[in-house]
mmCIF file of C-alpha atoms and ligand atoms in Angstrom:
data_model
loop_
_atom_site.group_PDB
_atom_site.id
_atom_site.type_symbol
_atom_site.label_atom_id
_atom_site.label_comp_id
_atom_site.label_asym_id
_atom_site.label_seq_id
_atom_site.Cartn_x
_atom_site.Cartn_y
_atom_site.Cartn_z
ATOM 1 C CA MET A 26 -24.041 28.107 60.775
ATOM 2 C CA PRO A 27 -23.659 31.784 61.379
ATOM 3 C CA LEU A 28 -20.317 33.301 60.259
ATOM 4 C CA VAL A 29 -19.238 34.573 63.529
ATOM 5 C CA PRO A 30 -20.493 33.697 67.022
ATOM 6 C CA PRO A 31 -23.400 35.581 68.382
ATOM 7 C CA TYR A 32 -21.713 37.476 70.863
ATOM 8 C CA ILE A 33 -19.292 39.102 68.205
ATOM 9 C CA ALA A 34 -22.080 39.789 65.958
ATOM 10 C CA SER A 35 -23.909 41.654 68.400
ATOM 11 C CA LEU A 36 -20.553 43.895 69.099
ATOM 12 C CA ARG A 37 -19.653 47.229 67.747
ATOM 13 C CA PRO A 38 -16.148 47.848 66.509
ATOM 14 C CA TYR A 39 -14.431 50.247 68.755
ATOM 15 C CA GLU A 40 -14.360 53.924 67.252
ATOM 16 C CA ALA A 41 -10.843 55.259 67.868
ATOM 17 C CA GLY A 42 -10.987 58.902 68.724
ATOM 18 C CA ARG A 43 -11.185 61.709 65.730
ATOM 19 C CA SER A 44 -7.573 63.472 64.844
ATOM 20 C CA ALA A 45 -7.193 66.960 64.892
ATOM 21 C CA GLU A 46 -6.338 67.283 61.013
ATOM 22 C CA GLU A 47 -9.703 65.297 60.182
ATOM 23 C CA ILE A 48 -11.707 68.239 62.509
ATOM 24 C CA GLU A 49 -9.774 71.061 61.037
ATOM 25 C CA ARG A 50 -10.885 69.773 57.689
ATOM 26 C CA GLU A 51 -14.391 68.756 58.575
ATOM 27 C CA TYR A 52 -15.054 71.801 60.626
ATOM 28 C CA GLY A 53 -13.084 74.477 58.563
ATOM 29 C CA VAL A 54 -11.026 75.398 61.794
ATOM 30 C CA LYS A 55 -7.593 76.635 61.806
ATOM 31 C CA ARG A 56 -6.393 74.840 64.754
ATOM 32 C CA ALA A 57 -7.969 71.857 66.465
ATOM 33 C CA ILE A 58 -6.606 70.394 69.460
ATOM 34 C CA LYS A 59 -6.913 66.769 70.796
ATOM 35 C CA LEU A 60 -7.899 66.384 74.940
ATOM 36 C CA ALA A 61 -9.646 63.100 74.359
ATOM 37 C CA SER A 62 -7.348 60.413 74.543
ATOM 38 C CA ASN A 63 -5.396 60.981 77.470
ATOM 39 C CA GLU A 64 -1.965 61.268 75.953
ATOM 40 C CA ASN A 65 1.034 63.075 76.757
ATOM 41 C CA PRO A 66 0.523 66.442 75.219
ATOM 42 C CA LEU A 67 4.368 67.100 75.035
ATOM 43 C CA GLY A 68 4.860 64.552 72.430
ATOM 44 C CA PRO A 69 7.087 61.108 73.157
ATOM 45 C CA SER A 70 9.943 60.868 75.420
ATOM 46 C CA PRO A 71 13.141 62.747 73.381
ATOM 47 C CA ARG A 72 15.009 59.565 74.958
ATOM 48 C CA ALA A 73 12.904 57.001 73.374
ATOM 49 C CA LEU A 74 13.005 58.720 70.114
ATOM 50 C CA GLU A 75 17.044 58.908 70.124
ATOM 51 C CA ALA A 76 17.170 55.440 70.874
ATOM 52 C CA MET A 77 14.780 54.285 68.039
ATOM 53 C CA GLY A 78 16.643 56.438 65.601
ATOM 54 C CA ALA A 79 19.973 54.232 66.448
ATOM 55 C CA ALA A 80 17.571 50.940 66.143
ATOM 56 C CA TYR A 81 16.865 51.196 62.626
ATOM 57 C CA ALA A 82 19.314 49.568 61.125
ATOM 58 C CA ASN A 83 18.264 46.453 62.929
ATOM 59 C CA LEU A 84 14.543 46.365 61.866
ATOM 60 C CA HIS A 85 15.455 43.662 59.500
ATOM 61 C CA ARG A 86 15.832 41.469 62.447
ATOM 62 C CA TYR A 87 12.784 39.745 64.355
ATOM 63 C CA PRO A 88 12.529 41.283 67.918
ATOM 64 C CA ASN A 89 12.883 38.720 70.682
ATOM 65 C CA GLY A 90 9.760 38.719 72.374
ATOM 66 C CA GLY A 91 9.985 41.721 74.530
ATOM 67 C CA LEU A 92 13.145 39.700 76.687
ATOM 68 C CA ASP A 93 15.448 42.731 76.868
ATOM 69 C CA LEU A 94 12.888 45.368 78.353
ATOM 70 C CA ARG A 95 12.016 42.120 80.527
ATOM 71 C CA LYS A 96 15.419 42.060 81.750
ATOM 72 C CA VAL A 97 15.318 45.746 82.487
ATOM 73 C CA LEU A 98 12.140 45.665 84.191
ATOM 74 C CA ALA A 99 13.094 42.853 86.477
ATOM 75 C CA ASP A 100 16.534 44.475 87.496
ATOM 76 C CA LYS A 101 14.534 48.109 88.469
ATOM 77 C CA TYR A 102 12.061 46.247 90.649
ATOM 78 C CA ASP A 103 14.056 43.858 92.106
ATOM 79 C CA LEU A 104 12.004 40.490 90.199
ATOM 80 C CA LYS A 105 12.901 37.778 88.384
ATOM 81 C CA VAL A 106 12.597 38.177 84.389
ATOM 82 C CA GLU A 107 9.999 35.370 84.725
ATOM 83 C CA ASN A 108 7.759 38.064 86.736
ATOM 84 C CA VAL A 109 7.572 40.494 83.716
ATOM 85 C CA ILE A 110 6.211 40.276 80.851
ATOM 86 C CA ALA A 111 5.985 42.907 77.715
ATOM 87 C CA GLY A 112 3.543 43.179 75.364
ATOM 88 C CA SER A 113 1.722 45.603 72.610
ATOM 89 C CA GLY A 114 0.323 48.239 74.813
ATOM 90 C CA SER A 115 -1.364 46.988 78.487
ATOM 91 C CA GLU A 116 -4.268 46.512 75.776
ATOM 92 C CA GLY A 117 -2.104 43.498 74.098
ATOM 93 C CA ILE A 118 -1.028 41.768 77.744
ATOM 94 C CA MET A 119 -5.367 42.361 78.418
ATOM 95 C CA SER A 120 -6.034 40.696 75.339
ATOM 96 C CA ASN A 121 -3.589 37.601 76.216
ATOM 97 C CA ILE A 122 -4.767 37.542 79.858
ATOM 98 C CA ILE A 123 -8.908 37.208 78.130
ATOM 99 C CA ARG A 124 -7.252 34.274 76.078
ATOM 100 C CA ALA A 125 -5.355 32.804 78.363
ATOM 101 C CA PHE A 126 -7.597 32.367 81.407
ATOM 102 C CA LEU A 127 -11.446 32.533 80.579
ATOM 103 C CA CYS A 128 -13.291 29.228 79.764
ATOM 104 C CA ASP A 129 -16.843 29.476 78.504
ATOM 105 C CA GLU A 130 -18.440 29.598 81.588
ATOM 106 C CA ASP A 131 -16.345 31.927 83.352
ATOM 107 C CA GLU A 132 -17.498 35.543 84.493
ATOM 108 C CA VAL A 133 -15.259 38.755 84.340
ATOM 109 C CA LEU A 134 -16.356 41.454 87.095
ATOM 110 C CA THR A 135 -15.615 45.087 87.303
ATOM 111 C CA THR A 136 -17.239 48.567 88.045
ATOM 112 C CA GLU A 137 -20.016 50.016 85.162
ATOM 113 C CA ALA A 138 -18.404 52.253 82.759
ATOM 114 C CA ALA A 139 -14.924 50.739 82.684
ATOM 115 C CA PHE A 140 -11.895 51.783 80.628
ATOM 116 C CA ILE A 141 -13.759 50.981 76.989
ATOM 117 C CA GLY A 142 -10.425 49.072 75.883
ATOM 118 C CA PHE A 143 -11.031 46.208 78.532
ATOM 119 C CA GLN A 144 -14.736 46.239 77.733
ATOM 120 C CA VAL A 145 -14.237 45.315 74.327
ATOM 121 C CA LEU A 146 -11.828 42.808 75.163
ATOM 122 C CA ALA A 147 -13.641 41.101 77.673
ATOM 123 C CA LYS A 148 -16.882 41.209 75.778
ATOM 124 C CA SER A 149 -14.908 39.398 72.354
ATOM 125 C CA ARG A 150 -14.800 36.541 74.684
ATOM 126 C CA GLY A 151 -18.473 36.172 74.856
ATOM 127 C CA VAL A 152 -18.432 35.118 79.026
ATOM 128 C CA LYS A 153 -20.639 36.762 81.066
ATOM 129 C CA TYR A 154 -19.598 40.719 81.865
ATOM 130 C CA ARG A 155 -21.153 41.662 85.348
ATOM 131 C CA THR A 156 -20.891 45.275 86.847
ATOM 132 C CA VAL A 157 -21.373 46.905 89.778
ATOM 133 C CA PRO A 158 -22.198 50.739 89.935
ATOM 134 C CA TYR A 159 -20.022 53.556 90.904
ATOM 135 C CA LYS A 160 -20.474 54.825 94.566
ATOM 136 C CA ASP A 161 -19.625 58.507 93.830
ATOM 137 C CA TRP A 162 -17.610 57.975 91.158
ATOM 138 C CA HIS A 163 -15.271 55.668 92.957
ATOM 139 C CA TYR A 164 -15.062 51.701 92.741
ATOM 140 C CA ASP A 165 -17.651 50.393 95.122
ATOM 141 C CA LEU A 166 -14.859 47.835 96.078
ATOM 142 C CA GLU A 167 -17.537 46.211 98.918
ATOM 143 C CA GLY A 168 -20.212 45.822 96.404
ATOM 144 C CA LEU A 169 -17.341 43.937 94.089
ATOM 145 C CA ALA A 170 -16.705 41.968 96.544
ATOM 146 C CA ARG A 171 -20.068 41.082 97.528
ATOM 147 C CA SER A 172 -20.890 40.128 93.722
ATOM 148 C CA ILE A 173 -17.736 37.475 93.178
ATOM 149 C CA ASN A 174 -19.757 34.152 92.668
ATOM 150 C CA GLU A 175 -18.586 30.638 91.934
ATOM 151 C CA ASN A 176 -18.119 31.870 87.992
ATOM 152 C CA THR A 177 -15.969 35.126 89.036
ATOM 153 C CA LYS A 178 -13.107 34.183 86.891
ATOM 154 C CA ILE A 179 -11.181 37.773 86.619
ATOM 155 C CA ILE A 180 -11.702 40.803 88.307
ATOM 156 C CA TYR A 181 -10.962 44.345 86.619
ATOM 157 C CA LEU A 182 -9.762 46.764 88.562
ATOM 158 C CA ALA A 183 -8.012 50.406 87.018
ATOM 159 C CA ASN A 184 -6.490 52.540 89.660
ATOM 160 C CA PRO A 185 -6.397 55.399 88.961
ATOM 161 C CA ASN A 186 -9.622 54.702 87.085
ATOM 162 C CA ASN A 187 -10.578 55.683 83.658
ATOM 163 C CA PRO A 188 -12.961 57.604 83.098
ATOM 164 C CA THR A 189 -13.471 58.787 86.402
ATOM 165 C CA GLY A 190 -9.954 59.545 87.599
ATOM 166 C CA THR A 191 -10.245 58.148 90.851
ATOM 167 C CA ILE A 192 -7.981 56.296 92.905
ATOM 168 C CA PHE A 193 -8.843 53.651 95.837
ATOM 169 C CA THR A 194 -6.327 53.260 98.794
ATOM 170 C CA ARG A 195 -4.390 50.059 100.148
ATOM 171 C CA HIS A 196 -6.729 49.690 102.771
ATOM 172 C CA GLU A 197 -9.824 49.687 100.773
ATOM 173 C CA PHE A 198 -7.956 46.932 98.531
ATOM 174 C CA ASP A 199 -6.913 44.536 101.578
ATOM 175 C CA GLU A 200 -10.590 45.012 102.511
ATOM 176 C CA VAL A 201 -11.904 43.630 99.484
ATOM 177 C CA TYR A 202 -8.814 41.254 98.837
ATOM 178 C CA ARG A 203 -9.688 39.270 101.638
ATOM 179 C CA HIS A 204 -12.936 37.893 100.028
ATOM 180 C CA VAL A 205 -11.217 36.804 96.945
ATOM 181 C CA PRO A 206 -10.807 33.198 96.221
ATOM 182 C CA GLU A 207 -7.273 32.179 94.838
ATOM 183 C CA ARG A 208 -8.765 31.349 91.835
ATOM 184 C CA VAL A 209 -9.828 34.471 90.917
ATOM 185 C CA LEU A 210 -7.399 36.567 88.806
ATOM 186 C CA ILE A 211 -7.223 40.535 89.684
ATOM 187 C CA ILE A 212 -6.085 42.574 86.586
ATOM 188 C CA LEU A 213 -4.753 45.702 88.447
ATOM 189 C CA ASP A 214 -4.520 48.339 85.493
ATOM 190 C CA GLU A 215 -2.235 51.180 86.538
ATOM 191 C CA ALA A 216 -1.829 52.903 83.402
ATOM 192 C CA TYR A 217 -2.042 56.458 85.068
ATOM 193 C CA PHE A 218 0.313 55.398 87.774
ATOM 194 C CA ASP A 219 2.437 57.846 87.112
ATOM 195 C CA TYR A 220 0.229 60.308 87.543
ATOM 196 C CA ALA A 221 -1.302 58.872 91.120
ATOM 197 C CA LYS A 222 2.187 57.886 92.573
ATOM 198 C CA ASP A 223 3.144 61.383 94.600
ATOM 199 C CA ASN A 224 -0.316 61.287 96.391
ATOM 200 C CA HIS A 225 0.268 59.631 99.679
ATOM 201 C CA ARG A 226 -2.965 58.022 99.561
ATOM 202 C CA TYR A 227 -2.237 56.020 96.385
ATOM 203 C CA PRO A 228 -0.715 52.820 96.466
ATOM 204 C CA ASP A 229 1.826 51.662 94.479
ATOM 205 C CA SER A 230 1.111 47.817 93.487
ATOM 206 C CA MET A 231 4.455 46.855 93.323
ATOM 207 C CA HIS A 232 4.527 47.054 97.451
ATOM 208 C CA TYR A 233 2.350 44.834 97.624
ATOM 209 C CA ARG A 234 2.180 41.558 95.655
ATOM 210 C CA TYR A 235 -0.464 38.815 95.436
ATOM 211 C CA ASP A 236 -0.181 35.620 93.464
ATOM 212 C CA ASN A 237 -3.647 36.125 91.733
ATOM 213 C CA VAL A 238 -2.986 40.080 90.817
ATOM 214 C CA ILE A 239 -1.454 41.100 87.606
ATOM 215 C CA THR A 240 -0.238 44.547 87.638
ATOM 216 C CA LEU A 241 -0.401 46.494 84.030
ATOM 217 C CA ARG A 242 1.227 49.502 83.270
ATOM 218 C CA THR A 243 1.851 51.317 79.877
ATOM 219 C CA TYR A 244 4.035 53.773 77.843
ATOM 220 C CA SER A 245 1.184 55.092 76.083
ATOM 221 C CA LYS A 246 0.922 58.044 79.000
ATOM 222 C CA ILE A 247 3.479 59.908 80.625
ATOM 223 C CA HIS A 248 6.257 58.288 78.462
ATOM 224 C CA GLY A 249 4.417 59.813 75.498
ATOM 225 C CA LEU A 250 4.562 56.700 73.505
ATOM 226 C CA ALA A 251 0.982 55.763 72.571
ATOM 227 C CA GLY A 252 1.569 55.368 68.743
ATOM 228 C CA LEU A 253 4.135 52.863 69.322
ATOM 229 C CA ARG A 254 2.115 50.253 71.505
ATOM 230 C CA ILE A 255 4.555 49.210 74.205
ATOM 231 C CA GLY A 256 3.036 48.379 77.897
ATOM 232 C CA TYR A 257 4.388 45.822 80.186
ATOM 233 C CA GLY A 258 3.034 43.509 83.145
ATOM 234 C CA PHE A 259 4.129 41.842 86.525
ATOM 235 C CA ALA A 260 2.735 38.800 88.260
ATOM 236 C CA HIS A 261 3.503 35.400 89.632
ATOM 237 C CA GLU A 262 5.444 33.540 87.507
ATOM 238 C CA GLU A 263 3.108 30.841 86.631
ATOM 239 C CA LEU A 264 0.818 33.627 85.073
ATOM 240 C CA ILE A 265 3.617 34.954 83.217
ATOM 241 C CA THR A 266 4.572 31.475 81.694
ATOM 242 C CA ASN A 267 0.867 30.605 80.716
ATOM 243 C CA LEU A 268 0.631 34.457 79.268
ATOM 244 C CA LEU A 269 3.883 33.407 77.527
ATOM 245 C CA LYS A 270 1.973 30.406 75.740
ATOM 246 C CA VAL A 271 -0.882 32.618 74.059
ATOM 247 C CA LYS A 272 1.377 35.967 73.632
ATOM 248 C CA LEU A 273 2.237 36.964 69.747
ATOM 249 C CA PRO A 274 5.914 35.759 69.934
ATOM 250 C CA PHE A 275 7.285 38.943 68.002
ATOM 251 C CA GLU A 276 5.773 41.303 70.277
ATOM 252 C CA PRO A 277 6.691 43.696 71.442
ATOM 253 C CA SER A 278 8.158 45.314 68.013
ATOM 254 C CA SER A 279 11.938 46.140 68.134
ATOM 255 C CA LEU A 280 11.636 49.410 68.132
ATOM 256 C CA ALA A 281 8.824 49.624 70.611
ATOM 257 C CA GLN A 282 11.140 47.610 73.011
ATOM 258 C CA VAL A 283 14.486 50.028 72.506
ATOM 259 C CA ALA A 284 12.130 53.129 73.171
ATOM 260 C CA GLY A 285 10.465 51.372 76.195
ATOM 261 C CA ILE A 286 14.123 51.053 77.318
ATOM 262 C CA ALA A 287 15.241 54.710 76.756
ATOM 263 C CA ALA A 288 11.994 55.948 78.134
ATOM 264 C CA LEU A 289 12.597 54.482 81.381
ATOM 265 C CA ALA A 290 15.480 56.355 82.030
ATOM 266 C CA ASP A 291 13.843 59.764 81.086
ATOM 267 C CA LYS A 292 13.459 61.576 83.947
ATOM 268 C CA GLU A 293 13.894 64.519 83.132
ATOM 269 C CA PHE A 294 10.462 63.976 80.603
ATOM 270 C CA VAL A 295 8.462 62.607 83.179
ATOM 271 C CA HIS A 296 9.612 65.462 85.443
ATOM 272 C CA ARG A 297 7.938 67.714 83.033
ATOM 273 C CA SER A 298 5.103 65.752 82.141
ATOM 274 C CA LEU A 299 3.997 65.775 85.492
ATOM 275 C CA GLU A 300 4.652 69.205 86.171
ATOM 276 C CA LEU A 301 2.533 70.363 83.079
ATOM 277 C CA ASN A 302 -0.262 67.856 84.110
ATOM 278 C CA ALA A 303 -0.651 69.103 87.693
ATOM 279 C CA ARG A 304 -0.939 72.812 86.624
ATOM 280 C CA GLY A 305 -3.397 71.548 83.639
ATOM 281 C CA LEU A 306 -5.343 69.526 86.144
ATOM 282 C CA ARG A 307 -5.723 72.576 88.849
ATOM 283 C CA LEU A 308 -6.523 74.966 85.808
ATOM 284 C CA LEU A 309 -9.142 72.831 84.468
ATOM 285 C CA THR A 310 -11.038 71.835 87.489
ATOM 286 C CA ASP A 311 -11.074 74.934 89.121
ATOM 287 C CA VAL A 312 -12.146 76.938 85.886
ATOM 288 C CA LEU A 313 -14.657 74.239 84.760
ATOM 289 C CA ARG A 314 -16.378 74.807 88.446
ATOM 290 C CA LYS A 315 -16.264 78.445 88.398
ATOM 291 C CA LEU A 316 -18.457 78.120 85.136
ATOM 292 C CA GLY A 317 -20.629 75.960 87.371
ATOM 293 C CA PHE A 318 -19.600 72.384 85.615
ATOM 294 C CA ASP A 319 -19.652 69.481 88.050
ATOM 295 C CA VAL A 320 -15.887 68.024 88.031
ATOM 296 C CA VAL A 321 -14.840 64.860 89.664
ATOM 297 C CA PRO A 322 -11.588 65.301 91.449
ATOM 298 C CA SER A 323 -8.894 63.672 89.259
ATOM 299 C CA GLU A 324 -5.665 61.889 90.012
ATOM 300 C CA ALA A 325 -4.738 61.077 86.644
ATOM 301 C CA ASN A 326 -4.215 63.095 83.114
ATOM 302 C CA PHE A 327 -7.914 64.138 82.608
ATOM 303 C CA VAL A 328 -11.516 64.732 84.194
ATOM 304 C CA ILE A 329 -14.599 63.514 84.271
ATOM 305 C CA VAL A 330 -17.506 66.312 83.658
ATOM 306 C CA PRO A 331 -20.860 64.696 84.923
ATOM 307 C CA LEU A 332 -23.805 66.929 82.927
ATOM 308 C CA GLU A 333 -27.579 66.779 83.497
ATOM 309 C CA SER A 334 -28.609 64.675 80.538
ATOM 310 C CA ALA A 335 -26.707 62.778 77.451
ATOM 311 C CA SER A 336 -28.356 65.570 75.128
ATOM 312 C CA VAL A 337 -26.539 68.533 77.348
ATOM 313 C CA ALA A 338 -23.052 66.334 76.823
ATOM 314 C CA GLN A 339 -23.765 65.906 73.316
ATOM 315 C CA TRP A 340 -24.415 69.488 72.820
ATOM 316 C CA LEU A 341 -20.367 70.264 74.540
ATOM 317 C CA VAL A 342 -18.787 67.951 72.869
ATOM 318 C CA GLU A 343 -20.477 69.446 69.323
ATOM 319 C CA GLU A 344 -19.775 73.149 70.602
ATOM 320 C CA LEU A 345 -16.307 72.668 71.473
ATOM 321 C CA LEU A 346 -15.546 70.662 68.217
ATOM 322 C CA GLN A 347 -17.184 73.612 66.616
ATOM 323 C CA ARG A 348 -14.445 75.780 68.267
ATOM 324 C CA GLY A 349 -11.543 73.176 66.979
ATOM 325 C CA VAL A 350 -11.472 71.332 70.855
ATOM 326 C CA ILE A 351 -11.866 67.839 70.637
ATOM 327 C CA VAL A 352 -13.017 65.917 73.853
ATOM 328 C CA ARG A 353 -14.467 62.652 74.877
ATOM 329 C CA SER A 354 -17.860 61.786 75.195
ATOM 330 C CA LEU A 355 -18.239 58.727 76.957
ATOM 331 C CA GLY A 356 -21.386 57.232 75.987
ATOM 332 C CA ALA A 357 -19.497 53.649 74.592
ATOM 333 C CA PHE A 358 -17.983 53.738 78.141
ATOM 334 C CA GLY A 359 -21.932 53.358 79.271
ATOM 335 C CA LEU A 360 -21.675 57.180 80.761
ATOM 336 C CA PRO A 361 -23.708 59.292 77.870
ATOM 337 C CA HIS A 362 -24.294 62.152 80.120
ATOM 338 C CA CYS A 363 -20.716 62.543 80.834
ATOM 339 C CA VAL A 364 -17.782 64.072 78.626
ATOM 340 C CA ARG A 365 -14.121 63.360 79.670
ATOM 341 C CA ILE A 366 -11.312 65.935 78.798
ATOM 342 C CA SER A 367 -7.442 65.641 79.001
ATOM 343 C CA THR A 368 -5.192 68.277 80.214
ATOM 344 C CA GLY A 369 -2.905 69.499 77.261
ATOM 345 C CA THR A 370 0.147 72.055 76.779
ATOM 346 C CA ASP A 371 -0.860 75.410 78.458
ATOM 347 C CA ASP A 372 -1.622 76.592 75.340
ATOM 348 C CA GLU A 373 -4.020 74.269 74.775
ATOM 349 C CA ASN A 374 -5.476 74.252 78.084
ATOM 350 C CA SER A 375 -6.270 78.104 77.543
ATOM 351 C CA MET A 376 -7.718 77.738 74.190
ATOM 352 C CA LEU A 377 -10.243 74.921 75.878
ATOM 353 C CA ILE A 378 -11.002 77.498 78.560
ATOM 354 C CA GLU A 379 -11.482 80.211 75.716
ATOM 355 C CA ALA A 380 -13.884 77.967 74.148
ATOM 356 C CA LEU A 381 -15.713 76.879 77.306
ATOM 357 C CA GLU A 382 -15.889 80.689 78.493
ATOM 358 C CA HIS A 383 -17.497 81.870 75.260
ATOM 359 C CA LEU A 384 -20.050 79.375 75.409
ATOM 360 C CA HIS A 385 -20.514 80.240 78.903
ATOM 361 C CA LEU A 386 -21.273 83.834 78.149
ATOM 362 C CA ARG A 387 -23.292 83.116 75.175
ATOM 363 C CA GLU A 388 -25.755 81.009 77.466
ATOM 364 C CA GLU A 389 -25.856 83.535 79.546
ATOM 365 C CA LEU A 390 -26.412 86.213 76.826
ATOM 366 C CA CYS A 391 -29.246 83.869 75.906
ATOM 367 C CA ARG A 392 -30.870 83.619 79.111
ATOM 368 C CA SER A 393 -30.864 87.179 79.880
HETATM 369 C C1 PLP B 407 -7.054 52.406 82.165
HETATM 370 C C2 PLP B 407 -6.171 52.394 80.865
HETATM 371 N N1 PLP B 407 -5.761 51.270 80.882
HETATM 372 C C3 PLP B 407 -5.016 50.753 79.479
HETATM 373 C C4 PLP B 407 -4.717 51.732 78.528
HETATM 374 C C5 PLP B 407 -4.207 51.444 77.228
HETATM 375 O O1 PLP B 407 -2.892 51.228 77.622
HETATM 376 P P1 PLP B 407 -2.127 50.803 76.121
HETATM 377 O O2 PLP B 407 -2.208 51.930 75.530
HETATM 378 O O3 PLP B 407 -0.976 50.325 76.882
HETATM 379 O O4 PLP B 407 -2.764 49.822 75.531
HETATM 380 C C6 PLP B 407 -5.453 53.070 78.961
HETATM 381 C C7 PLP B 407 -5.581 53.876 77.622
HETATM 382 O O5 PLP B 407 -6.658 55.073 77.715
HETATM 383 C C8 PLP B 407 -6.399 52.974 80.148
HETATM 384 O O6 PLP B 407 -6.981 54.142 80.009
#
């Protein structure tokens, strides 16, 4: 008898991105910056920090399973508490979905190179994991609809998508939804919702609710709370009831919950973060293109840069590391010829651009 099932034995543990401190030590650079994990470069929401400070004194008490946050969210979106779940990041909720809804013969369907966190969770369940290739870096929603079979149980869609930064419209979603049987659960991952919400083409899924769709959102991005692990989801109460049966009773932590409630009200911080990101996206896209890189237009807080080959992508990542800039190679996602770069502070963006321009100049000199 093997110690673990073969589908677990064949997996590789998720490798977290390397920290700036690690790169400074390893590469002997004075300052390293991390543009690799789509975090908020401004830091955590100040209101969240303040609220956590006030909550320390109660850390000897067990949390209430996210109930306070669920009530606040229900109120904000005019829903019942029974339609809302809170967890340890949206990945915490994804993990509950995998546990609650999948049987051995079920299949998961998504795009090629889907968000790595979802890939890890779905593959750890040992069910069939099927993908449809991108179409010009967008979801091929028609292709996904055509690929649904009698075993399909979960369809995972991220909007905006990570790692491509692209979106689909309400019309495109509805065209596919027509073909999705009721027994199929759609996970609509809106981790980057805030970055895209002002684009008139971007559909806020809170305005189109379906009984077999669960919307997931996170505090890890615009609210700057990735280290705290807090996210939430909206769905039909029957779906939420079943998720609550498998959820760890005390997640999210009490600190994460108070931070989440406070961060929701931190409009000034969200506004500042959005402006910085919009500036960063414009700048990075322009400069990268001027330097001859291909850049997919993004609606999130990162850009994907497809390169000629995996070795060129690896070369770029390594060259940038030598200059203290950490970006994400996408081999683990399934796109080894691509690199993903998150937007940073203005200063970090300048440091990245300087490093890219230096590389470009060196290449030109080598060629001449
Ligand atoms: C599409 C997508 N969903 C979910 C997450 C993770 O969210 P959380 O930190 O809430 O687990 C990420 C993080 O990078 C993401 O890109």
